[in-house]
Amino acid sequence: MSVTRVLSALAEPVRLSAIRIIWDGGEHCVCELMQRLNATQSRMSRHMGVLKAAGLVVDRRDAQWVRYRRNPDLPQDIVRIVDAVLAAMDKPGKIAA
Amino acid sequence: MSVTRVLSALAEPVRLSAIRIIWDGGEHCVCELMQRLNATQSRMSRHMGVLKAAGLVVDRRDAQWVRYRRNPDLPQDIVRIVDAVLAAMDKPGKIAA
DNA sequence: TTTTGATATGCGCTTATGCGCATACTATCG
DNA sequence: CGATAGTATGCGCATAAGCGCATATCAAAA
């Protein structure tokens, strides 16, 4: 769980938007994310792979879907980073992602 | 002042370490930073340029030196991101940068 | 004005990142 | 089993990032 790794993972618009969606605590399949973020399948899948490798999310097979959700074991210091980033994104003057 | 831009700027070990040093509120010349971070002159200079372009730091000419310091006009939401990142860096189990 | 110290920058190179395309893999359904 | 839906991945390509080297710039000092 490297800080730099986490920052790199967050420093990409599609991934950051995905985190924002996933941060609702629920589970989200790739098909949902790719539609909502207007990304191709392989693009979305790879971005989720990066987020997973960074330790930010975990996945689960559910029939033909793979459900991604926030990593429940994420250290507090990392959670604070993500929360701060998401909060900053919501401020006026900041374009989404 | 884009969130993604800030995250990219922070997502590099030398730059992150530089931010940590600069976040003491004081002014620091490139020569000091390059020594403390064990970087070459051009490397350090370029990294500082990235941090400056991201809006995290400002610089000032002082004789033959250029003094970098924390951008005093940094929006609160961005400050919170940096603070959270630096806090996470200091935790055990996280290698510097 | 020449020299010296500090910093920035053009250039070329190497590596990393992001992407689409096609294809493989996994699981359900008929 | 064959067809279908969702997801991952190998491959090649284009672009960006990071680096060192040499050189330019800028200001003080001799």
PDB file of C-alpha atoms (C1' of nucleotides) in Angstrom:
ATOM      1  CA  MET A   1       0.000   0.000   0.000  1.00  0.00           C
ATOM      2  CA  SER A   2       2.252   2.760  -1.254  1.00  0.00           C
ATOM      3  CA  VAL A   3       1.139   6.376  -1.089  1.00  0.00           C
ATOM      4  CA  THR A   4       2.719   7.133  -4.434  1.00  0.00           C
ATOM      5  CA  ARG A   5       0.942   4.168  -5.956  1.00  0.00           C
ATOM      6  CA  VAL A   6      -2.390   5.397  -4.641  1.00  0.00           C
ATOM      7  CA  LEU A   7      -1.790   8.902  -5.943  1.00  0.00           C
ATOM      8  CA  SER A   8      -0.880   7.613  -9.387  1.00  0.00           C
ATOM      9  CA  ALA A   9      -4.033   5.530  -9.421  1.00  0.00           C
ATOM     10  CA  LEU A  10      -6.166   8.542  -8.549  1.00  0.00           C
ATOM     11  CA  ALA A  11      -4.422  10.841 -10.999  1.00  0.00           C
ATOM     12  CA  GLU A  12      -6.469   9.830 -13.993  1.00  0.00           C
ATOM     13  CA  PRO A  13      -9.930  11.213 -14.803  1.00  0.00           C
ATOM     14  CA  VAL A  14     -11.711   7.945 -15.549  1.00  0.00           C
ATOM     15  CA  ARG A  15     -10.245   6.210 -12.522  1.00  0.00           C
ATOM     16  CA  LEU A  16     -11.025   9.124 -10.262  1.00  0.00           C
ATOM     17  CA  SER A  17     -14.608   9.199 -11.498  1.00  0.00           C
ATOM     18  CA  ALA A  18     -14.849   5.463 -10.950  1.00  0.00           C
ATOM     19  CA  ILE A  19     -13.669   5.891  -7.375  1.00  0.00           C
ATOM     20  CA  ARG A  20     -16.242   8.556  -6.842  1.00  0.00           C
ATOM     21  CA  ILE A  21     -18.979   6.184  -7.962  1.00  0.00           C
ATOM     22  CA  ILE A  22     -17.624   3.264  -6.000  1.00  0.00           C
ATOM     23  CA  TRP A  23     -17.196   5.345  -2.893  1.00  0.00           C
ATOM     24  CA  ASP A  24     -20.937   5.110  -2.274  1.00  0.00           C
ATOM     25  CA  GLY A  25     -20.131   1.839  -0.573  1.00  0.00           C
ATOM     26  CA  GLY A  26     -22.011  -0.318  -3.028  1.00  0.00           C
ATOM     27  CA  GLU A  27     -20.932  -2.804  -5.637  1.00  0.00           C
ATOM     28  CA  HIS A  28     -20.590  -1.848  -9.276  1.00  0.00           C
ATOM     29  CA  CYS A  29     -19.941  -4.037 -12.278  1.00  0.00           C
ATOM     30  CA  VAL A  30     -17.659  -2.996 -15.113  1.00  0.00           C
ATOM     31  CA  CYS A  31     -20.609  -2.755 -17.457  1.00  0.00           C
ATOM     32  CA  GLU A  32     -22.229  -0.138 -15.258  1.00  0.00           C
ATOM     33  CA  LEU A  33     -19.044   1.867 -14.856  1.00  0.00           C
ATOM     34  CA  MET A  34     -18.179   1.839 -18.533  1.00  0.00           C
ATOM     35  CA  GLN A  35     -21.623   3.132 -19.398  1.00  0.00           C
ATOM     36  CA  ARG A  36     -21.700   5.833 -16.775  1.00  0.00           C
ATOM     37  CA  LEU A  37     -18.173   6.964 -17.590  1.00  0.00           C
ATOM     38  CA  ASN A  38     -18.499   6.588 -21.313  1.00  0.00           C
ATOM     39  CA  ALA A  39     -15.524   4.285 -21.662  1.00  0.00           C
ATOM     40  CA  THR A  40     -14.887   1.225 -23.779  1.00  0.00           C
ATOM     41  CA  GLN A  41     -14.876  -2.171 -22.118  1.00  0.00           C
ATOM     42  CA  SER A  42     -11.146  -2.821 -22.218  1.00  0.00           C
ATOM     43  CA  ARG A  43     -10.378   0.685 -21.100  1.00  0.00           C
ATOM     44  CA  MET A  44     -12.680   0.427 -18.122  1.00  0.00           C
ATOM     45  CA  SER A  45     -11.455  -3.026 -17.211  1.00  0.00           C
ATOM     46  CA  ARG A  46      -7.840  -1.947 -17.254  1.00  0.00           C
ATOM     47  CA  HIS A  47      -8.495   1.146 -15.186  1.00  0.00           C
ATOM     48  CA  MET A  48     -10.250  -0.968 -12.606  1.00  0.00           C
ATOM     49  CA  GLY A  49      -7.245  -3.241 -12.620  1.00  0.00           C
ATOM     50  CA  VAL A  50      -5.047  -0.298 -11.709  1.00  0.00           C
ATOM     51  CA  LEU A  51      -7.328   0.719  -8.870  1.00  0.00           C
ATOM     52  CA  LYS A  52      -7.331  -2.839  -7.641  1.00  0.00           C
ATOM     53  CA  ALA A  53      -3.555  -3.121  -7.856  1.00  0.00           C
ATOM     54  CA  ALA A  54      -3.278   0.073  -5.836  1.00  0.00           C
ATOM     55  CA  GLY A  55      -5.396  -1.558  -3.183  1.00  0.00           C
ATOM     56  CA  LEU A  56      -8.227   0.935  -3.398  1.00  0.00           C
ATOM     57  CA  VAL A  57     -10.892  -1.503  -4.522  1.00  0.00           C
ATOM     58  CA  VAL A  58     -11.585  -5.210  -4.355  1.00  0.00           C
ATOM     59  CA  ASP A  59     -13.555  -7.321  -6.773  1.00  0.00           C
ATOM     60  CA  ARG A  60     -15.832 -10.297  -6.612  1.00  0.00           C
ATOM     61  CA  ARG A  61     -17.155 -12.641  -9.229  1.00  0.00           C
ATOM     62  CA  ASP A  62     -20.922 -12.734  -9.343  1.00  0.00           C
ATOM     63  CA  ALA A  63     -22.133 -14.901 -12.178  1.00  0.00           C
ATOM     64  CA  GLN A  64     -20.948 -13.269 -15.364  1.00  0.00           C
ATOM     65  CA  TRP A  65     -20.307  -9.987 -13.643  1.00  0.00           C
ATOM     66  CA  VAL A  66     -17.365  -8.757 -11.647  1.00  0.00           C
ATOM     67  CA  ARG A  67     -18.481  -6.485  -8.870  1.00  0.00           C
ATOM     68  CA  TYR A  68     -16.067  -3.877  -7.674  1.00  0.00           C
ATOM     69  CA  ARG A  69     -16.370  -2.242  -4.319  1.00  0.00           C
ATOM     70  CA  ARG A  70     -14.330  -0.088  -2.021  1.00  0.00           C
ATOM     71  CA  ASN A  71     -11.647  -2.037  -0.201  1.00  0.00           C
ATOM     72  CA  PRO A  72     -13.069  -2.428   3.308  1.00  0.00           C
ATOM     73  CA  ASP A  73      -9.607  -2.940   4.786  1.00  0.00           C
ATOM     74  CA  LEU A  74      -8.218   0.310   3.464  1.00  0.00           C
ATOM     75  CA  PRO A  75      -5.967   2.005   6.060  1.00  0.00           C
ATOM     76  CA  GLN A  76      -7.382   5.143   7.609  1.00  0.00           C
ATOM     77  CA  ASP A  77      -4.632   7.391   6.230  1.00  0.00           C
ATOM     78  CA  ILE A  78      -5.448   6.290   2.713  1.00  0.00           C
ATOM     79  CA  VAL A  79      -9.159   6.751   3.259  1.00  0.00           C
ATOM     80  CA  ARG A  80      -8.482  10.299   4.353  1.00  0.00           C
ATOM     81  CA  ILE A  81      -6.598  10.980   1.147  1.00  0.00           C
ATOM     82  CA  VAL A  82      -9.411   9.675  -1.012  1.00  0.00           C
ATOM     83  CA  ASP A  83     -12.022  11.573   0.963  1.00  0.00           C
ATOM     84  CA  ALA A  84     -10.052  14.796   0.650  1.00  0.00           C
ATOM     85  CA  VAL A  85      -9.682  14.271  -3.093  1.00  0.00           C
ATOM     86  CA  LEU A  86     -13.378  13.592  -3.585  1.00  0.00           C
ATOM     87  CA  ALA A  87     -14.278  16.615  -1.502  1.00  0.00           C
ATOM     88  CA  ALA A  88     -12.026  18.806  -3.627  1.00  0.00           C
ATOM     89  CA  MET A  89     -13.617  17.456  -6.790  1.00  0.00           C
ATOM     90  CA  ASP A  90     -17.041  18.603  -5.702  1.00  0.00           C
ATOM     91  CA  LYS A  91     -16.048  22.208  -5.252  1.00  0.00           C
ATOM     92  CA  PRO A  92     -17.148  24.786  -7.812  1.00  0.00           C
ATOM     93  CA  GLY A  93     -14.514  25.634 -10.369  1.00  0.00           C
ATOM     94  CA  LYS A  94     -13.293  22.076 -10.521  1.00  0.00           C
ATOM     95  CA  ILE A  95     -14.416  20.225 -13.581  1.00  0.00           C
ATOM     96  CA  ALA A  96     -15.485  16.687 -12.893  1.00  0.00           C
ATOM     97  CA  ALA A  97     -12.349  14.580 -12.707  1.00  0.00           C
TER      98      ALA A  97
ATOM     99  CA  MET B   1      -6.063  24.313 -10.260  1.00  0.00           C
ATOM    100  CA  SER B   2      -7.119  20.841 -11.363  1.00  0.00           C
ATOM    101  CA  VAL B   3      -7.361  18.027  -8.852  1.00  0.00           C
ATOM    102  CA  THR B   4      -5.982  15.544 -11.332  1.00  0.00           C
ATOM    103  CA  ARG B   5      -3.057  17.844 -12.029  1.00  0.00           C
ATOM    104  CA  VAL B   6      -2.274  18.105  -8.339  1.00  0.00           C
ATOM    105  CA  LEU B   7      -2.456  14.360  -7.887  1.00  0.00           C
ATOM    106  CA  SER B   8      -0.118  13.764 -10.813  1.00  0.00           C
ATOM    107  CA  ALA B   9       2.309  16.255  -9.369  1.00  0.00           C
ATOM    108  CA  LEU B  10       2.297  14.500  -6.007  1.00  0.00           C
ATOM    109  CA  ALA B  11       2.548  11.031  -7.498  1.00  0.00           C
ATOM    110  CA  GLU B  12       6.305  11.077  -7.858  1.00  0.00           C
ATOM    111  CA  PRO B  13       8.751  10.290  -5.037  1.00  0.00           C
ATOM    112  CA  VAL B  14      11.137  13.211  -5.490  1.00  0.00           C
ATOM    113  CA  ARG B  15       8.340  15.736  -5.867  1.00  0.00           C
ATOM    114  CA  LEU B  16       6.465  14.348  -2.910  1.00  0.00           C
ATOM    115  CA  SER B  17       9.580  14.540  -0.770  1.00  0.00           C
ATOM    116  CA  ALA B  18      10.146  18.091  -1.952  1.00  0.00           C
ATOM    117  CA  ILE B  19       6.608  19.004  -0.935  1.00  0.00           C
ATOM    118  CA  ARG B  20       7.210  17.497   2.444  1.00  0.00           C
ATOM    119  CA  ILE B  21      10.255  19.688   2.917  1.00  0.00           C
ATOM    120  CA  ILE B  22       8.579  22.796   1.555  1.00  0.00           C
ATOM    121  CA  TRP B  23       5.502  22.253   3.664  1.00  0.00           C
ATOM    122  CA  ASP B  24       7.389  23.547   6.684  1.00  0.00           C
ATOM    123  CA  GLY B  25       6.328  26.967   5.468  1.00  0.00           C
ATOM    124  CA  GLY B  26       9.823  28.210   4.753  1.00  0.00           C
ATOM    125  CA  GLU B  27      11.701  28.994   1.574  1.00  0.00           C
ATOM    126  CA  HIS B  28      14.014  26.488  -0.026  1.00  0.00           C
ATOM    127  CA  CYS B  29      16.368  26.921  -2.945  1.00  0.00           C
ATOM    128  CA  VAL B  30      16.896  24.247  -5.572  1.00  0.00           C
ATOM    129  CA  CYS B  31      20.430  23.687  -4.373  1.00  0.00           C
ATOM    130  CA  GLU B  32      19.177  22.732  -0.941  1.00  0.00           C
ATOM    131  CA  LEU B  33      16.472  20.456  -2.272  1.00  0.00           C
ATOM    132  CA  MET B  34      18.747  18.669  -4.702  1.00  0.00           C
ATOM    133  CA  GLN B  35      21.210  17.952  -1.950  1.00  0.00           C
ATOM    134  CA  ARG B  36      18.672  16.745   0.557  1.00  0.00           C
ATOM    135  CA  LEU B  37      16.866  14.628  -2.011  1.00  0.00           C
ATOM    136  CA  ASN B  38      19.975  13.399  -3.724  1.00  0.00           C
ATOM    137  CA  ALA B  39      18.941  14.583  -7.157  1.00  0.00           C
ATOM    138  CA  THR B  40      20.828  16.178 -10.007  1.00  0.00           C
ATOM    139  CA  GLN B  41      20.334  19.865 -10.714  1.00  0.00           C
ATOM    140  CA  SER B  42      18.256  19.544 -13.869  1.00  0.00           C
ATOM    141  CA  ARG B  43      16.165  16.794 -12.373  1.00  0.00           C
ATOM    142  CA  MET B  44      15.366  18.848  -9.312  1.00  0.00           C
ATOM    143  CA  SER B  45      14.695  21.965 -11.309  1.00  0.00           C
ATOM    144  CA  ARG B  46      12.285  20.188 -13.589  1.00  0.00           C
ATOM    145  CA  HIS B  47      10.421  18.554 -10.733  1.00  0.00           C
ATOM    146  CA  MET B  48      10.001  21.927  -9.086  1.00  0.00           C
ATOM    147  CA  GLY B  49       8.667  23.226 -12.343  1.00  0.00           C
ATOM    148  CA  VAL B  50       5.980  20.569 -12.291  1.00  0.00           C
ATOM    149  CA  LEU B  51       5.003  21.429  -8.737  1.00  0.00           C
ATOM    150  CA  LYS B  52       4.855  25.079  -9.690  1.00  0.00           C
ATOM    151  CA  ALA B  53       2.767  24.372 -12.789  1.00  0.00           C
ATOM    152  CA  ALA B  54       0.360  22.412 -10.613  1.00  0.00           C
ATOM    153  CA  GLY B  55       0.017  25.465  -8.409  1.00  0.00           C
ATOM    154  CA  LEU B  56       1.355  23.831  -5.287  1.00  0.00           C
ATOM    155  CA  VAL B  57       4.388  26.073  -4.896  1.00  0.00           C
ATOM    156  CA  VAL B  58       5.508  29.527  -5.908  1.00  0.00           C
ATOM    157  CA  ASP B  59       9.004  30.743  -6.540  1.00  0.00           C
ATOM    158  CA  ARG B  60      10.922  33.928  -6.043  1.00  0.00           C
ATOM    159  CA  ARG B  61      14.224  35.152  -7.367  1.00  0.00           C
ATOM    160  CA  ASP B  62      16.654  36.038  -4.616  1.00  0.00           C
ATOM    161  CA  ALA B  63      20.035  36.957  -6.051  1.00  0.00           C
ATOM    162  CA  GLN B  64      21.369  33.892  -7.777  1.00  0.00           C
ATOM    163  CA  TRP B  65      18.952  31.632  -5.975  1.00  0.00           C
ATOM    164  CA  VAL B  66      15.354  30.750  -6.654  1.00  0.00           C
ATOM    165  CA  ARG B  67      13.452  30.221  -3.450  1.00  0.00           C
ATOM    166  CA  TYR B  68      10.480  27.923  -3.554  1.00  0.00           C
ATOM    167  CA  ARG B  69       7.765  28.028  -0.984  1.00  0.00           C
ATOM    168  CA  ARG B  70       4.290  26.701  -0.446  1.00  0.00           C
ATOM    169  CA  ASN B  71       1.697  28.599  -2.455  1.00  0.00           C
ATOM    170  CA  PRO B  72      -0.005  30.791   0.151  1.00  0.00           C
ATOM    171  CA  ASP B  73      -3.145  31.110  -1.973  1.00  0.00           C
ATOM    172  CA  LEU B  74      -3.713  27.389  -2.235  1.00  0.00           C
ATOM    173  CA  PRO B  75      -7.440  26.539  -1.924  1.00  0.00           C
ATOM    174  CA  GLN B  76      -8.423  24.817   1.269  1.00  0.00           C
ATOM    175  CA  ASP B  77      -9.573  21.644  -0.475  1.00  0.00           C
ATOM    176  CA  ILE B  78      -6.173  21.240  -2.059  1.00  0.00           C
ATOM    177  CA  VAL B  79      -4.400  21.911   1.220  1.00  0.00           C
ATOM    178  CA  ARG B  80      -6.421  19.125   2.787  1.00  0.00           C
ATOM    179  CA  ILE B  81      -5.314  16.730   0.092  1.00  0.00           C
ATOM    180  CA  VAL B  82      -1.650  17.537   0.610  1.00  0.00           C
ATOM    181  CA  ASP B  83      -1.970  17.340   4.373  1.00  0.00           C
ATOM    182  CA  ALA B  84      -3.666  13.957   4.139  1.00  0.00           C
ATOM    183  CA  VAL B  85      -0.939  12.692   1.822  1.00  0.00           C
ATOM    184  CA  LEU B  86       1.859  13.889   4.075  1.00  0.00           C
ATOM    185  CA  ALA B  87       0.155  12.378   7.099  1.00  0.00           C
ATOM    186  CA  ALA B  88      -0.102   9.035   5.323  1.00  0.00           C
ATOM    187  CA  MET B  89       3.573   9.188   4.406  1.00  0.00           C
ATOM    188  CA  ASP B  90       4.597   9.408   8.021  1.00  0.00           C
ATOM    189  CA  LYS B  91       2.826   6.243   9.073  1.00  0.00           C
ATOM    190  CA  PRO B  92       4.834   3.123   9.780  1.00  0.00           C
ATOM    191  CA  GLY B  93       4.953   0.688   6.900  1.00  0.00           C
ATOM    192  CA  LYS B  94       5.111   3.475   4.364  1.00  0.00           C
ATOM    193  CA  ILE B  95       8.486   4.004   2.856  1.00  0.00           C
ATOM    194  CA  ALA B  96       9.448   7.622   2.463  1.00  0.00           C
ATOM    195  CA  ALA B  97       7.843   8.864  -0.723  1.00  0.00           C
TER     196      ALA B  97
ATOM    197  C1'  DT C   1      34.102  42.939 -17.992  1.00  0.00           C
ATOM    198  C1'  DT C   2      35.340  38.354 -16.850  1.00  0.00           C
ATOM    199  C1'  DT C   3      34.314  34.838 -13.743  1.00  0.00           C
ATOM    200  C1'  DT C   4      31.682  32.134 -10.749  1.00  0.00           C
ATOM    201  C1'  DG C   5      27.531  30.102  -8.582  1.00  0.00           C
ATOM    202  C1'  DA C   6      22.650  28.941  -9.130  1.00  0.00           C
ATOM    203  C1'  DT C   7      18.974  27.778 -12.040  1.00  0.00           C
ATOM    204  C1'  DA C   8      16.451  26.804 -16.332  1.00  0.00           C
ATOM    205  C1'  DT C   9      16.025  24.580 -20.743  1.00  0.00           C
ATOM    206  C1'  DG C  10      16.778  22.314 -25.516  1.00  0.00           C
ATOM    207  C1'  DC C  11      17.845  17.770 -27.087  1.00  0.00           C
ATOM    208  C1'  DG C  12      17.855  12.897 -27.517  1.00  0.00           C
ATOM    209  C1'  DC C  13      16.946   8.673 -25.316  1.00  0.00           C
ATOM    210  C1'  DT C  14      14.509   5.164 -22.564  1.00  0.00           C
ATOM    211  C1'  DT C  15      10.614   3.706 -20.275  1.00  0.00           C
ATOM    212  C1'  DA C  16       5.901   4.085 -18.738  1.00  0.00           C
ATOM    213  C1'  DT C  17       1.066   5.042 -19.680  1.00  0.00           C
ATOM    214  C1'  DG C  18      -3.130   4.871 -22.094  1.00  0.00           C
ATOM    215  C1'  DC C  19      -5.700   3.272 -25.922  1.00  0.00           C
ATOM    216  C1'  DG C  20      -8.212   0.237 -29.454  1.00  0.00           C
ATOM    217  C1'  DC C  21      -8.622  -4.057 -31.529  1.00  0.00           C
ATOM    218  C1'  DA C  22      -9.081  -8.677 -31.472  1.00  0.00           C
ATOM    219  C1'  DT C  23      -9.362 -12.631 -28.742  1.00  0.00           C
ATOM    220  C1'  DA C  24      -9.528 -15.544 -24.688  1.00  0.00           C
ATOM    221  C1'  DC C  25     -11.785 -16.591 -20.552  1.00  0.00           C
ATOM    222  C1'  DT C  26     -15.961 -17.352 -17.351  1.00  0.00           C
ATOM    223  C1'  DA C  27     -20.547 -18.219 -16.387  1.00  0.00           C
ATOM    224  C1'  DT C  28     -25.420 -18.310 -17.629  1.00  0.00           C
ATOM    225  C1'  DC C  29     -29.074 -19.773 -20.625  1.00  0.00           C
ATOM    226  C1'  DG C  30     -31.457 -22.315 -24.215  1.00  0.00           C
TER     227       DG C  30
ATOM    228  C1'  DC D   1     -23.384 -28.592 -26.222  1.00  0.00           C
ATOM    229  C1'  DG D   2     -23.785 -24.055 -28.664  1.00  0.00           C
ATOM    230  C1'  DA D   3     -24.900 -19.312 -28.113  1.00  0.00           C
ATOM    231  C1'  DT D   4     -24.620 -15.262 -25.512  1.00  0.00           C
ATOM    232  C1'  DA D   5     -23.177 -11.675 -22.031  1.00  0.00           C
ATOM    233  C1'  DG D   6     -19.626  -9.785 -19.172  1.00  0.00           C
ATOM    234  C1'  DT D   7     -14.884  -9.330 -18.301  1.00  0.00           C
ATOM    235  C1'  DA D   8      -9.838  -9.787 -18.851  1.00  0.00           C
ATOM    236  C1'  DT D   9      -5.721  -9.696 -21.611  1.00  0.00           C
ATOM    237  C1'  DG D  10      -2.022 -10.030 -25.459  1.00  0.00           C
ATOM    238  C1'  DC D  11      -0.472  -7.017 -28.936  1.00  0.00           C
ATOM    239  C1'  DG D  12       0.930  -2.978 -31.342  1.00  0.00           C
ATOM    240  C1'  DC D  13       0.892   1.884 -31.408  1.00  0.00           C
ATOM    241  C1'  DA D  14       1.040   6.778 -29.954  1.00  0.00           C
ATOM    242  C1'  DT D  15       1.998   9.850 -26.519  1.00  0.00           C
ATOM    243  C1'  DA D  16       3.800  11.343 -22.172  1.00  0.00           C
ATOM    244  C1'  DA D  17       7.127  11.169 -18.425  1.00  0.00           C
ATOM    245  C1'  DG D  18      11.558  11.148 -16.567  1.00  0.00           C
ATOM    246  C1'  DC D  19      16.419  11.381 -17.091  1.00  0.00           C
ATOM    247  C1'  DG D  20      21.342  13.055 -18.187  1.00  0.00           C
ATOM    248  C1'  DC D  21      24.127  15.961 -20.782  1.00  0.00           C
ATOM    249  C1'  DA D  22      25.346  20.108 -22.496  1.00  0.00           C
ATOM    250  C1'  DT D  23      24.261  24.809 -22.779  1.00  0.00           C
ATOM    251  C1'  DA D  24      21.847  29.085 -21.971  1.00  0.00           C
ATOM    252  C1'  DT D  25      20.362  32.528 -18.594  1.00  0.00           C
ATOM    253  C1'  DC D  26      20.750  35.443 -14.619  1.00  0.00           C
ATOM    254  C1'  DA D  27      22.806  37.768 -10.850  1.00  0.00           C
ATOM    255  C1'  DA D  28      26.598  38.584  -7.729  1.00  0.00           C
ATOM    256  C1'  DA D  29      31.474  39.124  -7.154  1.00  0.00           C
ATOM    257  C1'  DA D  30      36.180  39.909  -8.467  1.00  0.00           C
TER     258       DA D  30
END
